[in-house]
Amino acid sequence: MNFAPIPTVAASDVPADGFLLDVREPDEWAAGHAEGALHIPIGEVVARAGEVSEQAGDARVHVVCRVGGRSAQVTQFLVAQGVDAVNVDGGMLDWAAAGRPLVSDRGEPFVL
């Protein structure tokens, strides 16, 4: 069993053009999310892992949830699959606190 530390990055350090995978539930996503993020709820990640690899290509995958717990699990799974993935430490709460933009389901600016 591998107990290597899960790679993490601060929300403020995610590149503006970075590939972001949001693993929150649909209601959390609808409440506000990063524009351009790929939304795959945590319960669907295993079945849709190929979609992540296909859309990310060679880009690093920045995985985010509300505070960082679920995204840490997904990051661990993706790394085990050979994907260059990092957990966004502090999740969407830190994303919003860092002043990173959020949008609603209609693409309008949103404040968490």
CSV table of N, CA and C in Angstrom, one decimal, residues 13-63:
chain,number,residue,atom,x,y,z
A,13,ASP,N,-2.6,29.5,-6.3
A,13,ASP,CA,-1.5,29.1,-7.2
A,13,ASP,C,-2.0,28.3,-8.4
A,14,VAL,N,-3.3,28.0,-8.5
A,14,VAL,CA,-3.8,27.3,-9.7
A,14,VAL,C,-3.7,28.3,-10.9
A,15,PRO,N,-3.0,28.0,-11.9
A,15,PRO,CA,-2.9,28.9,-13.1
A,15,PRO,C,-4.3,29.2,-13.6
A,16,ALA,N,-4.4,30.5,-14.1
A,16,ALA,CA,-5.7,30.9,-14.6
A,16,ALA,C,-6.2,30.0,-15.8
A,17,ASP,N,-5.3,29.4,-16.5
A,17,ASP,CA,-5.7,28.6,-17.6
A,17,ASP,C,-5.5,27.1,-17.2
A,18,GLY,N,-5.4,26.8,-15.9
A,18,GLY,CA,-5.2,25.4,-15.4
A,18,GLY,C,-6.5,24.6,-15.6
A,19,PHE,N,-6.3,23.3,-15.8
A,19,PHE,CA,-7.4,22.4,-15.9
A,19,PHE,C,-7.9,22.1,-14.5
A,20,LEU,N,-9.2,22.4,-14.3
A,20,LEU,CA,-9.8,22.2,-13.0
A,20,LEU,C,-10.9,21.2,-13.0
A,21,LEU,N,-10.8,20.2,-12.2
A,21,LEU,CA,-11.9,19.1,-12.0
A,21,LEU,C,-12.6,19.4,-10.7
A,22,ASP,N,-13.9,19.7,-10.8
A,22,ASP,CA,-14.7,19.9,-9.6
A,22,ASP,C,-15.5,18.7,-9.3
A,23,VAL,N,-15.3,18.1,-8.1
A,23,VAL,CA,-15.9,16.8,-7.8
A,23,VAL,C,-17.0,16.9,-6.8
A,24,ARG,N,-17.5,18.1,-6.6
A,24,ARG,CA,-18.7,18.4,-5.7
A,24,ARG,C,-20.0,17.8,-6.3
A,25,GLU,N,-21.0,17.8,-5.5
A,25,GLU,CA,-22.3,17.3,-5.9
A,25,GLU,C,-23.0,18.4,-6.7
A,26,PRO,N,-24.0,18.0,-7.5
A,26,PRO,CA,-24.6,18.9,-8.4
A,26,PRO,C,-25.2,20.1,-7.8
A,27,ASP,N,-25.7,20.0,-6.6
A,27,ASP,CA,-26.3,21.2,-5.9
A,27,ASP,C,-25.2,22.2,-5.5
A,28,GLU,N,-24.0,21.7,-5.1
A,28,GLU,CA,-22.9,22.5,-4.8
A,28,GLU,C,-22.4,23.2,-6.0
A,29,TRP,N,-22.3,22.5,-7.1
A,29,TRP,CA,-21.8,23.0,-8.4
A,29,TRP,C,-22.7,24.2,-8.8
A,30,ALA,N,-24.1,23.9,-8.8
A,30,ALA,CA,-25.0,24.9,-9.2
A,30,ALA,C,-24.9,26.2,-8.4
A,31,ALA,N,-24.5,26.1,-7.1
A,31,ALA,CA,-24.4,27.2,-6.2
A,31,ALA,C,-23.3,28.2,-6.6
A,32,GLY,N,-22.3,27.7,-7.4
A,32,GLY,CA,-21.2,28.5,-7.8
A,32,GLY,C,-20.0,27.7,-8.1
A,33,HIS,N,-19.3,27.9,-9.2
A,33,HIS,CA,-18.2,27.1,-9.6
A,33,HIS,C,-17.2,28.0,-10.4
A,34,ALA,N,-16.0,27.4,-10.6
A,34,ALA,CA,-15.0,28.1,-11.5
A,34,ALA,C,-15.4,27.9,-12.9
A,35,GLU,N,-15.4,29.0,-13.6
A,35,GLU,CA,-15.7,29.0,-15.1
A,35,GLU,C,-14.7,28.1,-15.8
A,36,GLY,N,-15.2,27.2,-16.6
A,36,GLY,CA,-14.4,26.3,-17.4
A,36,GLY,C,-14.0,25.0,-16.7
A,37,ALA,N,-14.4,24.8,-15.5
A,37,ALA,CA,-14.1,23.6,-14.8
A,37,ALA,C,-14.9,22.4,-15.3
A,38,LEU,N,-14.3,21.3,-15.3
A,38,LEU,CA,-15.0,20.0,-15.6
A,38,LEU,C,-15.7,19.5,-14.3
A,39,HIS,N,-17.0,19.3,-14.4
A,39,HIS,CA,-17.8,18.8,-13.2
A,39,HIS,C,-18.0,17.3,-13.3
A,40,ILE,N,-17.4,16.6,-12.4
A,40,ILE,CA,-17.7,15.1,-12.3
A,40,ILE,C,-17.9,14.9,-10.8
A,41,PRO,N,-19.1,14.6,-10.3
A,41,PRO,CA,-19.3,14.3,-8.9
A,41,PRO,C,-18.4,13.1,-8.5
A,42,ILE,N,-17.9,13.2,-7.2
A,42,ILE,CA,-17.0,12.2,-6.7
A,42,ILE,C,-17.5,10.7,-7.0
A,43,GLY,N,-18.8,10.5,-6.9
A,43,GLY,CA,-19.3,9.1,-7.1
A,43,GLY,C,-19.3,8.7,-8.5
A,44,GLU,N,-18.9,9.6,-9.5
A,44,GLU,CA,-18.9,9.2,-10.9
A,44,GLU,C,-17.4,9.2,-11.4
A,45,VAL,N,-16.5,9.5,-10.6
A,45,VAL,CA,-15.1,9.7,-11.0
A,45,VAL,C,-14.5,8.4,-11.6
A,46,VAL,N,-14.7,7.3,-10.9
A,46,VAL,CA,-14.1,6.0,-11.4
A,46,VAL,C,-14.6,5.7,-12.7
A,47,ALA,N,-15.9,5.8,-12.9
A,47,ALA,CA,-16.5,5.4,-14.2
A,47,ALA,C,-16.2,6.4,-15.3
A,48,ARG,N,-15.8,7.7,-14.9
A,48,ARG,CA,-15.6,8.7,-16.0
A,48,ARG,C,-14.1,9.1,-16.0
A,49,ALA,N,-13.2,8.3,-15.4
A,49,ALA,CA,-11.8,8.7,-15.4
A,49,ALA,C,-11.2,8.9,-16.7
A,50,GLY,N,-11.7,8.1,-17.7
A,50,GLY,CA,-11.2,8.3,-19.1
A,50,GLY,C,-11.5,9.7,-19.6
A,51,GLU,N,-12.7,10.2,-19.2
A,51,GLU,CA,-13.1,11.5,-19.6
A,51,GLU,C,-12.1,12.6,-19.1
A,52,VAL,N,-11.7,12.4,-17.9
A,52,VAL,CA,-10.7,13.3,-17.3
A,52,VAL,C,-9.4,13.3,-18.1
A,53,SER,N,-8.9,12.2,-18.3
A,53,SER,CA,-7.6,12.1,-19.1
A,53,SER,C,-7.8,12.6,-20.5
A,54,GLU,N,-8.9,12.3,-21.1
A,54,GLU,CA,-9.2,12.8,-22.5
A,54,GLU,C,-9.2,14.3,-22.6
A,55,GLN,N,-10.0,14.9,-21.6
A,55,GLN,CA,-10.1,16.4,-21.7
A,55,GLN,C,-8.9,17.1,-21.2
A,56,ALA,N,-8.2,16.5,-20.2
A,56,ALA,CA,-7.0,17.2,-19.7
A,56,ALA,C,-5.8,17.1,-20.6
A,57,GLY,N,-5.7,16.0,-21.3
A,57,GLY,CA,-4.6,15.8,-22.2
A,57,GLY,C,-3.3,15.6,-21.3
A,58,ASP,N,-2.3,16.4,-21.6
A,58,ASP,CA,-1.1,16.4,-20.9
A,58,ASP,C,-1.1,17.4,-19.7
A,59,ALA,N,-2.1,18.1,-19.6
A,59,ALA,CA,-2.2,19.2,-18.5
A,59,ALA,C,-2.3,18.6,-17.1
A,60,ARG,N,-1.8,19.3,-16.2
A,60,ARG,CA,-2.0,18.9,-14.8
A,60,ARG,C,-3.5,19.1,-14.4
A,61,VAL,N,-4.0,18.1,-13.7
A,61,VAL,CA,-5.4,18.2,-13.2
A,61,VAL,C,-5.4,18.7,-11.8
A,62,HIS,N,-6.1,19.9,-11.6
A,62,HIS,CA,-6.3,20.5,-10.3
A,62,HIS,C,-7.7,20.0,-9.8
A,63,VAL,N,-7.7,19.2,-8.8
A,63,VAL,CA,-9.0,18.7,-8.3
A,63,VAL,C,-9.5,19.5,-7.1
